[in-house]
Amino acid sequence: MTFTIATTLEDALAAMAAGARPVAGGSDLVVAARHGKAALPASIVAIDRLGDLARVTGTDDGVRIGALATHATLMLHPLIVDSYPGLADACALVGSPATRNVGTLGGNVMNSSPAMDTGAPLLALGARVELRTVDSTRVVPLAELWTGPGRNVAATDELCTAILVPAPTAAGGTRSSSAYVRLEYRRAMEIAVVGAGASITLAADGTVESLAIALTAVAPTIISVTGLDAFVGKPLDAAALTAVGEIASEQSSPISDLRAGDSYRRHCVGVMARRAAEAAARRAAGEIIGIPVNRAFGIGAAR
Amino acid sequence: MTAATAPRFVRADGPDKVTGSGRYTADLTLTGMLAAKFRYAEIAHARIIRLDVSAARAMPGVFAVLTADDVPDVRFGPFVQDRTLFARDVVRYEGEVVAAVAAVNATVAQQAVDAIVVEYEPLPPITDLEAALAGDSLLVHEGWAAYGAGDPVVRDRNDASFSSITKGDVDAGFAEADHVVSSRYVADGCHAAPIEPRAVLAQWEGNKVTIWTSTQVPFDARAGVCETLEMPASRVRIIVPHLGGGFGGKCGFHYEAHIAALAKAAKRPVRLVFSRREEFFAPDRRREGMIIDVQTGVRSDGTITARKAWIAIDNGAYTTDAGFFSQLAAMHVSGPYKIPNVHIDSHLVYTNLQPSGSVRAPTAPQACWALESHTDEVAKAVGMDPVAFRKLNAVDTGDIGPSGQTYGEIGVQRCIDEATALVDYGQPLPDDEAIGVAIGWWPSFSVPSGAYLKIDGDGSAQIITGAQECGTGAVMTLRQLAADELGMNAEDFELVYQDTSVAPYDMGATGSQTLFNNGRAVVAAAGQVAEQLRSLAAEFLEAAPADIVLADGHAHVAGSPTSTVSIAELAGIAAGGELLIGHGSGAPPAAPALVGSSCVGDLGMAAFVAPQFSCHAVRVRLDRDTGVVRVMEVGTAHDSGTIINEMGALGQVEGGVMMGIGQALTEGAQYDAEGHQRNTGLLEYKLQTCADSPVIRTTFVQIVTPNAGPRGAKGLAEAPNVATAAAISNAIAKLVGQPVRQLPMTAERVWKAMQS
């Protein structure tokens, strides 16, 4: 086995071109190896010292989150908390303080688990990933990135260098926000049984201008809920929220496993989708709901 | 006493553990050390057709491969001798050891394990308790009539230990009742889940073996090695480095003999370190699953007239120390109540699952959960508040309990008052919150124990004890007892412990017994040294020994504080003459008498020595959309007699509550139809975390109990684990409208109960 430490991005990309797999926090790679799920790659390049890849930068059309930004950084980052709170919600729920301090957003996204927490808010927000090789750079929407559990379209020599999240449209007095909620049986070291991320824009009159919801752990990848256009132009009142939950529930095809049975999961998909939409809408309407929503109001039996 | 007012208590082992300088078994390495790996059955029930280890033995780097053919043909087990070190002919659970390998490193050892050829004829796995008890069931142990067993063991097909309690006339009692309430509760098995997976390291020198092992019971481990490898105790030394938690899971004799035998065959030191999966599925020590059918007759005024119950306990494939579980479960389904007519039948049932064994308060949390949930149902049937119902029916000082024991001064009634007050029972609550209340009890275990105490010439002191520290702080507290006897500070005493070759016998960190019994021994040993010091001081100060007072590190003459000499100076004098050495054991308290009941299969658990009582009151919040329950606040009151170390005692209660919350809500072993446990990792087997911990307030109802431990202390290690799940259940039942009848009461089960 070879293990090299990259000090520049070029070194890292060259190592990957030569067949190395990247490691940053190691919270997926090392744990999977220890548990016998997947052997450590024969060649590994450590990218954790590439400080440039840990930056979070506001851009003209949104935010550029370096792939090495940790969950602990993002859950507290003013730019994320203010404009993309759904992502902060998700980052704050990941694992434990230790996991959040070593685990990176790039690693989480590229690990491509259908149970990842950050995937649903990022998908609902329309995020894209930047993939680089020695001689190319491309940008792939998350909707096209994941192809199955642990699988994605990136070539083996492509390194995720950033996650690009578009800015919410703010034209004509609209207000936008987002939220992520998940079902959890305990309050740390938990993995999503089901979860939902919502991104919403409200028109000046309070009606829905756009609504996107993505679901965690109910399909081979994080999936988007379709058919939410029906809510555009209407207030997101209690009846509408119930309908949002029903639609999400219908579109999920969860399995029965150790964590939950399929009927309970399907029911909870609806609950989580409804709550994510409600929390996002309330935030868009100006209410301050702390990070994460799970701890902030009536969700997961925690007020 | 609450945490805020408890005195400061510094653990002698604390700095080592917190800074990382302490050594656990897996941290130890010896020159030439090999790694051990086991070949497990990986099938719940099968006949071994072929076992071929020749390929494994031939592999480079492999030093020893052992099977049943390579060790003495000894059956062992404390109640029924149904076990062997390695499977012979038949495997009876998936974690049974078929062969063991020692090799240069863990990778090679695993490759050798994989190279062992085992062919099985699969047999139907017996996993259902009621089916196992049916007359036509296949037997887990076909030949067990030929096994050795203790006299009280009633052998009947798959019933490994039958026990009953009969008192009064239960039919007549039901005839007097205005209401009869019948309930069925089912508890899943669960685990001790210590953070340190177990490790064993063995090294031979000549015909003697030293074994470093993560056990809670070093003397028990030594006895197991002696029995199975046919060696005298004088040639086996067990040393326990720091222990990373046990919770009962490391009670009993487990793998010490396997590793000693490997080390002997390999002629090298051999170390075993378990993975988390192994820690879950392999050891013969799991908290037992149970089925509890209970029926109670009650008059309209709320008095209980009769109780009948049928209990089935999952023994798993082998009877470890679970032989007394049937009787203990019967006691807990009787409960600490005044019931004139009782009949309880309790069965310990062989299955092809992992063997059960003493995990913190064995049988009690499940049985208490069932009984106390049932008690709320009974109270509801007569329209009484459940707390008032308990006050009316719970035993009190002078009452006779369900098994015929008459109680001296006990505090169960006061515990109910104190615990409910701590959570302001009766306060108006939001509609998603409720408070549940439950009472529990637990015996103190009266057994032999011993300790030495010495003070060296420089005045520094040592307690040399057979007691085992498993994290409870009980051994740490021995310093306080010695200090009080000798007028010294607890910090003056070094502890020498966890080594069977240096200290007298102690039963180990089991049965809440450390302070109860070893405390008695340490006080006796310290008393001998105190006598020596008084005699020396009397000579030095020219006074009578009876007038010498030991306090603040000095000896002085009573009434003359200026006539004084330091203990260190006396120790210096003693170093030139008769050394300061004490030894102690003391007589264990006798069991109380029983009147008016009869017990079949009596293993001494019908009479509770120095019984401990508790009441837990828990406020929970229910997410009605998902069934997720969160425990918000816990009030506990414990009658554990005199509390010697309040900070340590509070730690015990808080830990017991957290373990109880886990058992109540998230912790359950899940099996498939073939008897394989499916959740053998900490992601799928969900312990509670610090983030889940509620506010916990505790009041100790301190009654100086005669015939108990030092200064009237009772045990406390297991009692806090008894009533938590029960109290949570009663709170959930108030919110859902009915109890959730399966443990753990997972969010999904709560949600399903809400749908019905």
PDB file of C-alpha atoms in Angstrom, chain B residues 166-170 340-342 596-597:
ATOM      1  CA  THR B 166     -46.632 -20.351  46.000  1.00  0.00           C
ATOM      2  CA  LYS B 167     -48.245 -18.446  48.848  1.00  0.00           C
ATOM      3  CA  GLY B 168     -51.814 -18.601  50.162  1.00  0.00           C
ATOM      4  CA  ASP B 169     -54.622 -19.797  47.872  1.00  0.00           C
ATOM      5  CA  VAL B 170     -54.472 -18.000  44.567  1.00  0.00           C
ATOM      6  CA  PRO B 340     -51.749 -12.548  50.247  1.00  0.00           C
ATOM      7  CA  ASN B 341     -52.118 -15.094  47.467  1.00  0.00           C
ATOM      8  CA  VAL B 342     -49.406 -15.682  44.906  1.00  0.00           C
ATOM      9  CA  GLY B 596     -45.708 -19.004  54.663  1.00  0.00           C
ATOM     10  CA  SER B 597     -44.529 -19.598  51.122  1.00  0.00           C
TER      11      SER B 597
END
